[in-house]
Amino acid sequence: MRTISYTVLCTLMLLCFAGCGKQPAEQGSVPAGNKYAEGFQITQTDTGVVVEVFQPYQRLCVREPLRRLGTMSTVQVGFLYALDAMDCLVAVCNPELIYTPVKGDEIDLGDSMKPSAERTLQAGLDALLAVNYGQYDNLEATRLEKLGVFTIYINEWQEHSPLARAEWIRVLGALTGKLHEADSIFNEVEKKYLSLSGEAGLSAKRSVSKAVSIMSGNNFRGTWYVPSGKNYLAYLFKDAGADYPFYNDERETSIPLTVEETIHYFHDADVWVGAGGNSLSELAQMDEKHTWFKAYKDGRVYNWRKQRLPSGANNFWERGVVHPEEMLEDVIHILNNAPDSTLHFAERLY
């Protein structure tokens, strides 16, 4: 028996909300009850917990905890693990990409870009936690919905700041009957994050030298993609006290730079965070231009692969989203050239 109802006043309203994006909250505003996240709203009523997801719009009334969930994203697994709600996880996409320990008897739904309809139906899910990365994902979710699979969009990736992304644990908490636990986890994460960012800011102000400059991204077929000022990585850099040239860039997507532009902005950057290789030599083999930068020559290059399995599973995309305070601590340690042993998710390249 389904323990959640999907209620909309009328079909016309559903279509309107789906097309208008973040409704009913205004663009750029944080819904009541949230501290940072703009993509959802949670309201407690006499009959249950109402969860509203804004893009695409869904209104979900949770009267009893969901007991059988499927996931399309490893981030969702990270949220469930943090909530101690892994018993609810009965089906997953791309199990080889999951870093978090699982029971091992979960149904393999296949590739997240096109989950197996047959296996998804056989799983008998209360809900499939979907992701709205683009039109293709909407088509896949619609295909499954037409077959009777109930889907809920978990779009933490659309949030700009690390704390806003982490706050989506409240949605998973509401669905699994652990909203109180979710609030406790997030409040502790927020407390640690703000403490770290405050200390980093004070340290930067006390320093007589200029802030440590940082670069990010990699050269891909002649274009270097770097985080805009609205990207969660830029928030991490800023909160860590780093000097980064695109804090004021308001683009929603990554910034494409030519090689010449990249050299202009980052040739003398002190550190490089988020490189794509596993070693300096591999980075050089990928593209000789990677060796032109000061950070490479000084050996201050880092990827986000310290907690990565041979299968490709990476805890950066699971625990890292839930615990941005650990990601921030990594950036602070990198800027201060701290020992590698102090890092959670980042790994220095040699």
mmCIF file of C-alpha atoms in Angstrom:
data_model
loop_
_atom_site.group_PDB
_atom_site.id
_atom_site.type_symbol
_atom_site.label_atom_id
_atom_site.label_comp_id
_atom_site.label_asym_id
_atom_site.label_seq_id
_atom_site.Cartn_x
_atom_site.Cartn_y
_atom_site.Cartn_z
ATOM 1 C CA MET A 1 0.000 0.000 0.000
ATOM 2 C CA ARG A 2 1.426 3.357 -0.993
ATOM 3 C CA THR A 3 2.057 5.547 2.038
ATOM 4 C CA ILE A 4 2.386 8.817 0.208
ATOM 5 C CA SER A 5 -0.133 10.783 -1.813
ATOM 6 C CA TYR A 6 0.721 12.997 -4.749
ATOM 7 C CA THR A 7 -1.830 15.799 -4.600
ATOM 8 C CA VAL A 8 -2.391 18.632 -7.034
ATOM 9 C CA LEU A 9 -5.425 20.904 -7.156
ATOM 10 C CA CYS A 10 -5.957 20.268 -10.837
ATOM 11 C CA THR A 11 -4.145 19.129 -13.938
ATOM 12 C CA LEU A 12 -3.884 22.694 -15.209
ATOM 13 C CA MET A 13 -2.131 23.822 -12.031
ATOM 14 C CA LEU A 14 0.317 20.924 -12.257
ATOM 15 C CA LEU A 15 1.257 21.889 -15.807
ATOM 16 C CA CYS A 16 1.617 25.533 -14.832
ATOM 17 C CA PHE A 17 3.910 24.793 -11.892
ATOM 18 C CA ALA A 18 5.991 22.337 -13.909
ATOM 19 C CA GLY A 19 6.534 24.964 -16.556
ATOM 20 C CA CYS A 20 7.188 27.913 -14.249
ATOM 21 C CA GLY A 21 9.992 26.318 -12.233
ATOM 22 C CA LYS A 22 10.399 27.257 -8.607
ATOM 23 C CA GLN A 23 6.815 27.717 -7.371
ATOM 24 C CA PRO A 24 5.297 28.958 -5.167
ATOM 25 C CA ALA A 25 8.519 30.475 -3.799
ATOM 26 C CA GLU A 26 9.809 33.498 -5.684
ATOM 27 C CA GLN A 27 12.999 33.162 -7.712
ATOM 28 C CA GLY A 28 16.046 33.614 -5.514
ATOM 29 C CA SER A 29 14.112 33.410 -2.252
ATOM 30 C CA VAL A 30 14.480 30.773 0.441
ATOM 31 C CA PRO A 31 11.147 29.083 1.287
ATOM 32 C CA ALA A 32 9.840 29.370 4.835
ATOM 33 C CA GLY A 33 11.378 26.720 7.054
ATOM 34 C CA ASN A 34 14.596 26.472 5.029
ATOM 35 C CA LYS A 35 17.830 28.209 5.860
ATOM 36 C CA TYR A 36 19.527 27.948 2.478
ATOM 37 C CA ALA A 37 17.811 25.610 -0.008
ATOM 38 C CA GLU A 38 15.472 27.107 -2.608
ATOM 39 C CA GLY A 39 14.303 23.904 -4.301
ATOM 40 C CA PHE A 40 11.835 22.542 -1.746
ATOM 41 C CA GLN A 41 9.558 23.388 1.151
ATOM 42 C CA ILE A 42 8.385 21.236 4.052
ATOM 43 C CA THR A 43 5.241 21.892 6.061
ATOM 44 C CA GLN A 44 3.978 19.805 8.978
ATOM 45 C CA THR A 45 0.185 19.410 9.165
ATOM 46 C CA ASP A 46 -2.267 17.483 11.333
ATOM 47 C CA THR A 47 -2.404 14.678 8.761
ATOM 48 C CA GLY A 48 1.294 14.374 7.927
ATOM 49 C CA VAL A 49 4.247 16.153 6.398
ATOM 50 C CA VAL A 50 3.773 18.040 3.118
ATOM 51 C CA VAL A 51 6.861 18.175 0.904
ATOM 52 C CA GLU A 52 6.836 20.519 -2.075
ATOM 53 C CA VAL A 53 9.557 20.163 -4.711
ATOM 54 C CA PHE A 54 9.644 23.115 -7.083
ATOM 55 C CA GLN A 55 11.374 21.957 -10.258
ATOM 56 C CA PRO A 56 9.394 20.197 -11.595
ATOM 57 C CA TYR A 57 6.604 20.979 -9.151
ATOM 58 C CA GLN A 58 5.418 18.152 -6.903
ATOM 59 C CA ARG A 59 3.286 18.315 -3.774
ATOM 60 C CA LEU A 60 3.696 15.209 -1.630
ATOM 61 C CA CYS A 61 1.727 14.460 1.527
ATOM 62 C CA VAL A 62 3.643 11.910 3.596
ATOM 63 C CA ARG A 63 1.311 10.255 6.104
ATOM 64 C CA GLU A 64 3.551 7.283 6.907
ATOM 65 C CA PRO A 65 7.288 6.720 6.330
ATOM 66 C CA LEU A 66 8.248 5.198 2.993
ATOM 67 C CA ARG A 67 9.705 1.711 3.410
ATOM 68 C CA ARG A 68 10.791 0.738 -0.110
ATOM 69 C CA LEU A 69 12.870 3.265 -2.003
ATOM 70 C CA GLY A 70 14.873 3.118 -5.199
ATOM 71 C CA THR A 71 17.615 5.626 -6.046
ATOM 72 C CA MET A 72 18.915 7.005 -9.336
ATOM 73 C CA SER A 73 21.787 8.985 -7.774
ATOM 74 C CA THR A 74 24.565 8.036 -5.352
ATOM 75 C CA VAL A 75 23.969 11.331 -3.528
ATOM 76 C CA GLN A 76 20.592 9.986 -2.436
ATOM 77 C CA VAL A 77 22.340 6.934 -0.973
ATOM 78 C CA GLY A 78 24.597 9.267 1.003
ATOM 79 C CA PHE A 79 21.587 11.029 2.502
ATOM 80 C CA LEU A 80 19.909 7.745 3.481
ATOM 81 C CA TYR A 81 23.120 6.455 5.055
ATOM 82 C CA ALA A 82 23.507 9.616 7.141
ATOM 83 C CA LEU A 83 19.913 9.173 8.363
ATOM 84 C CA ASP A 84 20.492 5.503 9.250
ATOM 85 C CA ALA A 85 17.675 4.715 6.813
ATOM 86 C CA MET A 86 19.477 2.209 4.586
ATOM 87 C CA ASP A 87 16.839 -0.434 5.361
ATOM 88 C CA CYS A 88 14.534 1.599 3.111
ATOM 89 C CA LEU A 89 16.889 1.205 0.152
ATOM 90 C CA VAL A 90 15.801 -1.796 -1.915
ATOM 91 C CA ALA A 91 16.842 -0.812 -5.463
ATOM 92 C CA VAL A 92 19.680 1.238 -6.951
ATOM 93 C CA CYS A 93 21.045 2.400 -10.285
ATOM 94 C CA ASN A 94 24.715 1.822 -11.106
ATOM 95 C CA PRO A 95 25.573 -0.135 -7.933
ATOM 96 C CA GLU A 96 29.242 -0.162 -8.936
ATOM 97 C CA LEU A 97 29.328 3.623 -8.419
ATOM 98 C CA ILE A 98 28.055 3.479 -4.825
ATOM 99 C CA TYR A 99 30.770 4.042 -2.222
ATOM 100 C CA THR A 100 28.551 3.844 0.858
ATOM 101 C CA PRO A 101 28.261 0.334 2.372
ATOM 102 C CA VAL A 102 24.952 -1.234 1.322
ATOM 103 C CA LYS A 103 23.212 -4.467 2.298
ATOM 104 C CA GLY A 104 24.127 -6.094 -0.997
ATOM 105 C CA ASP A 105 20.691 -7.471 -1.839
ATOM 106 C CA GLU A 106 19.413 -4.311 -3.541
ATOM 107 C CA ILE A 107 17.856 -4.756 -6.980
ATOM 108 C CA ASP A 108 20.110 -3.457 -9.746
ATOM 109 C CA LEU A 109 17.976 -1.079 -11.822
ATOM 110 C CA GLY A 110 20.684 -0.647 -14.442
ATOM 111 C CA ASP A 111 22.065 2.624 -15.747
ATOM 112 C CA SER A 112 20.724 5.788 -14.127
ATOM 113 C CA MET A 113 20.258 7.365 -17.563
ATOM 114 C CA LYS A 114 17.768 4.642 -18.486
ATOM 115 C CA PRO A 115 16.656 2.445 -15.575
ATOM 116 C CA SER A 116 15.182 -0.937 -16.412
ATOM 117 C CA ALA A 117 11.403 -0.586 -16.370
ATOM 118 C CA GLU A 118 10.968 -4.316 -15.709
ATOM 119 C CA ARG A 119 13.285 -4.373 -12.692
ATOM 120 C CA THR A 120 11.851 -1.123 -11.353
ATOM 121 C CA LEU A 121 8.337 -2.555 -11.449
ATOM 122 C CA GLN A 122 9.488 -5.823 -9.878
ATOM 123 C CA ALA A 123 11.044 -3.903 -6.977
ATOM 124 C CA GLY A 124 7.599 -2.889 -5.698
ATOM 125 C CA LEU A 125 8.803 0.583 -4.723
ATOM 126 C CA ASP A 126 6.930 3.108 -2.638
ATOM 127 C CA ALA A 127 8.886 5.667 -4.668
ATOM 128 C CA LEU A 128 11.831 6.018 -7.007
ATOM 129 C CA LEU A 129 14.063 8.959 -6.110
ATOM 130 C CA ALA A 130 14.744 10.582 -9.474
ATOM 131 C CA VAL A 131 16.999 13.394 -10.691
ATOM 132 C CA ASN A 132 16.092 16.208 -13.058
ATOM 133 C CA TYR A 133 19.344 16.917 -14.920
ATOM 134 C CA GLY A 134 17.579 17.772 -18.155
ATOM 135 C CA GLN A 135 14.901 16.913 -20.680
ATOM 136 C CA TYR A 136 16.200 13.359 -21.123
ATOM 137 C CA ASP A 137 15.762 12.620 -17.432
ATOM 138 C CA ASN A 138 12.231 14.011 -17.510
ATOM 139 C CA LEU A 139 11.398 11.693 -20.402
ATOM 140 C CA GLU A 140 12.749 8.678 -18.504
ATOM 141 C CA ALA A 141 10.815 9.587 -15.359
ATOM 142 C CA THR A 142 7.660 10.122 -17.421
ATOM 143 C CA ARG A 143 8.173 6.728 -19.079
ATOM 144 C CA LEU A 144 8.390 5.017 -15.694
ATOM 145 C CA GLU A 145 5.469 6.991 -14.271
ATOM 146 C CA LYS A 146 3.255 5.846 -17.143
ATOM 147 C CA LEU A 147 4.089 2.282 -16.128
ATOM 148 C CA GLY A 148 2.962 2.951 -12.563
ATOM 149 C CA VAL A 149 6.289 3.849 -10.908
ATOM 150 C CA PHE A 150 5.912 6.729 -8.449
ATOM 151 C CA THR A 151 8.875 9.127 -8.756
ATOM 152 C CA ILE A 152 10.090 11.932 -6.500
ATOM 153 C CA TYR A 153 12.688 14.427 -7.709
ATOM 154 C CA ILE A 154 15.683 15.027 -5.453
ATOM 155 C CA ASN A 155 17.426 17.984 -7.103
ATOM 156 C CA GLU A 156 20.025 19.057 -4.556
ATOM 157 C CA TRP A 157 22.484 19.623 -7.424
ATOM 158 C CA GLN A 158 20.493 22.673 -8.559
ATOM 159 C CA GLU A 159 21.316 24.533 -5.343
ATOM 160 C CA HIS A 160 24.224 26.956 -5.437
ATOM 161 C CA SER A 161 25.826 26.758 -1.999
ATOM 162 C CA PRO A 162 27.207 23.686 -0.195
ATOM 163 C CA LEU A 163 24.889 24.217 2.769
ATOM 164 C CA ALA A 164 21.857 24.505 0.482
ATOM 165 C CA ARG A 165 22.765 21.183 -1.130
ATOM 166 C CA ALA A 166 23.233 19.546 2.268
ATOM 167 C CA GLU A 167 19.864 20.862 3.483
ATOM 168 C CA TRP A 168 18.109 18.436 1.104
ATOM 169 C CA ILE A 169 18.673 15.797 3.776
ATOM 170 C CA ARG A 170 15.457 17.235 5.253
ATOM 171 C CA VAL A 171 13.489 15.983 2.228
ATOM 172 C CA LEU A 172 14.853 12.453 2.689
ATOM 173 C CA GLY A 173 14.135 12.761 6.404
ATOM 174 C CA ALA A 174 10.520 13.733 5.727
ATOM 175 C CA LEU A 175 10.041 10.800 3.331
ATOM 176 C CA THR A 176 11.488 8.229 5.751
ATOM 177 C CA GLY A 177 9.931 9.528 8.964
ATOM 178 C CA LYS A 178 13.234 10.958 10.194
ATOM 179 C CA LEU A 179 12.739 14.678 9.772
ATOM 180 C CA HIS A 180 13.840 15.377 13.360
ATOM 181 C CA GLU A 181 17.054 13.402 12.814
ATOM 182 C CA ALA A 182 17.622 15.209 9.501
ATOM 183 C CA ASP A 183 17.265 18.600 11.187
ATOM 184 C CA SER A 184 19.734 17.578 13.913
ATOM 185 C CA ILE A 185 22.288 16.367 11.360
ATOM 186 C CA PHE A 186 21.980 19.486 9.229
ATOM 187 C CA ASN A 187 22.132 21.867 12.199
ATOM 188 C CA GLU A 188 25.393 20.259 13.333
ATOM 189 C CA VAL A 189 26.812 20.401 9.795
ATOM 190 C CA GLU A 190 25.849 24.070 9.525
ATOM 191 C CA LYS A 191 27.397 24.887 12.900
ATOM 192 C CA LYS A 192 30.728 23.316 11.948
ATOM 193 C CA TYR A 193 30.718 24.845 8.466
ATOM 194 C CA LEU A 194 30.050 28.381 9.705
ATOM 195 C CA SER A 195 32.681 27.996 12.402
ATOM 196 C CA LEU A 196 35.276 26.933 9.839
ATOM 197 C CA SER A 197 34.393 29.691 7.373
ATOM 198 C CA GLY A 198 34.513 32.281 10.142
ATOM 199 C CA GLU A 199 37.933 31.125 11.280
ATOM 200 C CA ALA A 200 39.189 31.110 7.682
ATOM 201 C CA GLY A 201 37.965 34.674 7.172
ATOM 202 C CA LEU A 202 39.630 35.938 10.336
ATOM 203 C CA SER A 203 42.862 34.178 9.401
ATOM 204 C CA ALA A 204 42.830 35.760 5.942
ATOM 205 C CA LYS A 205 42.277 39.254 7.414
ATOM 206 C CA ARG A 206 45.154 38.788 9.870
ATOM 207 C CA SER A 207 47.523 37.682 7.122
ATOM 208 C CA VAL A 208 49.869 40.402 5.898
ATOM 209 C CA SER A 209 50.387 38.658 2.552
ATOM 210 C CA LYS A 210 47.811 38.345 -0.190
ATOM 211 C CA ALA A 211 45.229 35.530 -0.097
ATOM 212 C CA VAL A 212 46.230 32.217 -1.636
ATOM 213 C CA SER A 213 44.994 32.128 -5.231
ATOM 214 C CA ILE A 214 43.171 29.070 -6.501
ATOM 215 C CA MET A 215 42.352 27.538 -9.890
ATOM 216 C CA SER A 216 39.985 24.737 -10.825
ATOM 217 C CA GLY A 217 38.903 22.633 -13.779
ATOM 218 C CA ASN A 218 40.715 20.972 -16.679
ATOM 219 C CA ASN A 219 41.366 21.533 -20.354
ATOM 220 C CA PHE A 220 38.816 19.578 -22.409
ATOM 221 C CA ARG A 221 39.224 19.723 -26.188
ATOM 222 C CA GLY A 222 40.545 23.248 -26.115
ATOM 223 C CA THR A 223 38.059 24.620 -23.566
ATOM 224 C CA TRP A 224 38.716 25.018 -19.842
ATOM 225 C CA TYR A 225 35.551 24.859 -17.738
ATOM 226 C CA VAL A 226 35.739 26.623 -14.373
ATOM 227 C CA PRO A 227 33.143 27.192 -11.634
ATOM 228 C CA SER A 228 31.065 30.351 -11.817
ATOM 229 C CA GLY A 229 30.393 32.387 -8.702
ATOM 230 C CA LYS A 230 27.076 30.546 -8.258
ATOM 231 C CA ASN A 231 28.744 27.121 -8.211
ATOM 232 C CA TYR A 232 29.118 25.338 -4.876
ATOM 233 C CA LEU A 233 32.895 25.021 -5.429
ATOM 234 C CA ALA A 234 33.220 28.793 -5.706
ATOM 235 C CA TYR A 235 31.336 29.064 -2.405
ATOM 236 C CA LEU A 236 33.838 26.661 -0.849
ATOM 237 C CA PHE A 237 36.776 28.668 -2.205
ATOM 238 C CA LYS A 238 35.313 31.934 -0.912
ATOM 239 C CA ASP A 239 34.396 30.534 2.497
ATOM 240 C CA ALA A 240 37.929 29.143 2.811
ATOM 241 C CA GLY A 241 39.374 32.605 2.156
ATOM 242 C CA ALA A 242 40.903 31.891 -1.256
ATOM 243 C CA ASP A 243 41.456 34.390 -4.047
ATOM 244 C CA TYR A 244 39.384 33.345 -7.089
ATOM 245 C CA PRO A 245 38.610 35.631 -10.058
ATOM 246 C CA PHE A 246 35.017 34.591 -10.790
ATOM 247 C CA TYR A 247 33.201 35.117 -7.499
ATOM 248 C CA ASN A 248 31.038 37.826 -9.068
ATOM 249 C CA ASP A 249 30.129 35.826 -12.168
ATOM 250 C CA GLU A 250 26.394 35.039 -11.965
ATOM 251 C CA ARG A 251 26.190 32.390 -14.688
ATOM 252 C CA GLU A 252 24.220 29.266 -13.758
ATOM 253 C CA THR A 253 26.582 26.964 -15.663
ATOM 254 C CA SER A 254 30.342 26.464 -15.666
ATOM 255 C CA ILE A 255 32.375 29.176 -17.398
ATOM 256 C CA PRO A 256 34.042 28.075 -20.658
ATOM 257 C CA LEU A 257 37.488 29.624 -21.118
ATOM 258 C CA THR A 258 39.906 29.447 -23.983
ATOM 259 C CA VAL A 259 43.429 28.300 -23.170
ATOM 260 C CA GLU A 260 44.618 31.886 -23.551
ATOM 261 C CA GLU A 261 41.998 33.134 -21.077
ATOM 262 C CA THR A 262 42.867 30.359 -18.642
ATOM 263 C CA ILE A 263 46.536 31.306 -18.745
ATOM 264 C CA HIS A 264 45.601 34.945 -18.160
ATOM 265 C CA TYR A 265 43.546 34.165 -15.058
ATOM 266 C CA PHE A 266 45.391 31.214 -13.551
ATOM 267 C CA HIS A 267 48.986 31.061 -14.776
ATOM 268 C CA ASP A 268 50.283 32.206 -11.383
ATOM 269 C CA ALA A 269 47.612 30.597 -9.178
ATOM 270 C CA ASP A 270 49.107 29.086 -6.031
ATOM 271 C CA VAL A 271 47.010 25.910 -5.916
ATOM 272 C CA TRP A 272 44.922 23.848 -8.324
ATOM 273 C CA VAL A 273 41.917 22.059 -6.831
ATOM 274 C CA GLY A 274 39.751 19.608 -8.754
ATOM 275 C CA ALA A 275 42.241 18.343 -11.325
ATOM 276 C CA GLY A 276 41.139 15.339 -13.386
ATOM 277 C CA GLY A 277 44.240 13.147 -13.133
ATOM 278 C CA ASN A 278 45.587 10.803 -10.477
ATOM 279 C CA SER A 279 49.221 11.937 -10.751
ATOM 280 C CA LEU A 280 51.216 14.842 -12.138
ATOM 281 C CA SER A 281 52.596 12.657 -14.924
ATOM 282 C CA GLU A 282 49.091 11.517 -15.885
ATOM 283 C CA LEU A 283 47.934 15.119 -15.938
ATOM 284 C CA ALA A 284 50.825 15.991 -18.256
ATOM 285 C CA GLN A 285 49.967 13.074 -20.546
ATOM 286 C CA MET A 286 46.349 14.212 -20.702
ATOM 287 C CA ASP A 287 47.451 17.630 -21.967
ATOM 288 C CA GLU A 288 50.887 19.243 -21.939
ATOM 289 C CA LYS A 289 49.245 22.609 -21.282
ATOM 290 C CA HIS A 290 48.483 21.406 -17.758
ATOM 291 C CA THR A 291 52.202 21.749 -16.997
ATOM 292 C CA TRP A 292 52.309 25.454 -17.843
ATOM 293 C CA PHE A 293 50.822 26.614 -14.538
ATOM 294 C CA LYS A 294 52.628 27.614 -11.361
ATOM 295 C CA ALA A 295 50.507 25.277 -9.240
ATOM 296 C CA TYR A 296 51.632 22.311 -11.359
ATOM 297 C CA LYS A 297 55.297 23.352 -11.261
ATOM 298 C CA ASP A 298 55.112 23.781 -7.468
ATOM 299 C CA GLY A 299 53.369 20.432 -7.020
ATOM 300 C CA ARG A 300 50.286 21.942 -5.380
ATOM 301 C CA VAL A 301 47.669 20.114 -7.441
ATOM 302 C CA TYR A 302 44.726 18.200 -5.936
ATOM 303 C CA ASN A 303 41.844 16.077 -7.171
ATOM 304 C CA TRP A 304 38.715 14.996 -5.266
ATOM 305 C CA ARG A 305 39.501 11.273 -5.367
ATOM 306 C CA LYS A 306 40.980 10.347 -2.003
ATOM 307 C CA GLN A 307 37.945 8.208 -1.121
ATOM 308 C CA ARG A 308 37.538 6.499 -4.491
ATOM 309 C CA LEU A 309 37.189 2.811 -5.337
ATOM 310 C CA PRO A 310 38.602 1.042 -8.421
ATOM 311 C CA SER A 311 35.021 0.753 -9.719
ATOM 312 C CA GLY A 312 34.800 4.546 -9.900
ATOM 313 C CA ALA A 313 32.673 5.011 -6.769
ATOM 314 C CA ASN A 314 33.642 8.235 -5.015
ATOM 315 C CA ASN A 315 32.567 9.268 -1.529
ATOM 316 C CA PHE A 316 32.986 12.905 -2.556
ATOM 317 C CA TRP A 317 29.555 12.607 -4.225
ATOM 318 C CA GLU A 318 27.938 10.897 -1.217
ATOM 319 C CA ARG A 319 29.335 11.923 2.160
ATOM 320 C CA GLY A 320 30.805 15.079 0.628
ATOM 321 C CA VAL A 321 27.373 16.476 -0.258
ATOM 322 C CA VAL A 322 25.979 15.623 3.181
ATOM 323 C CA HIS A 323 29.050 16.983 4.995
ATOM 324 C CA PRO A 324 30.249 20.136 3.184
ATOM 325 C CA GLU A 325 32.077 21.161 6.343
ATOM 326 C CA GLU A 326 34.577 18.393 5.560
ATOM 327 C CA MET A 327 34.916 19.661 1.978
ATOM 328 C CA LEU A 328 35.504 23.179 3.303
ATOM 329 C CA GLU A 329 38.086 21.880 5.754
ATOM 330 C CA ASP A 330 39.901 20.252 2.829
ATOM 331 C CA VAL A 331 40.118 23.549 0.920
ATOM 332 C CA ILE A 332 41.327 25.397 4.033
ATOM 333 C CA HIS A 333 44.021 22.761 4.592
ATOM 334 C CA ILE A 334 45.049 22.910 0.929
ATOM 335 C CA LEU A 335 45.423 26.691 1.061
ATOM 336 C CA ASN A 336 47.620 26.304 4.134
ATOM 337 C CA ASN A 337 49.679 23.492 2.569
ATOM 338 C CA ALA A 338 48.720 21.161 5.426
ATOM 339 C CA PRO A 339 49.817 17.491 5.467
ATOM 340 C CA ASP A 340 47.962 15.127 3.150
ATOM 341 C CA SER A 341 46.752 13.156 6.179
ATOM 342 C CA THR A 342 44.473 16.063 7.167
ATOM 343 C CA LEU A 343 42.399 15.790 3.981
ATOM 344 C CA HIS A 344 39.012 14.044 3.747
ATOM 345 C CA PHE A 345 38.176 13.933 0.024
ATOM 346 C CA ALA A 346 41.001 15.810 -1.687
ATOM 347 C CA GLU A 347 44.192 14.047 -2.720
ATOM 348 C CA ARG A 348 47.498 15.649 -3.635
ATOM 349 C CA LEU A 349 48.984 14.605 -6.950
ATOM 350 C CA TYR A 350 52.624 13.468 -7.070
#
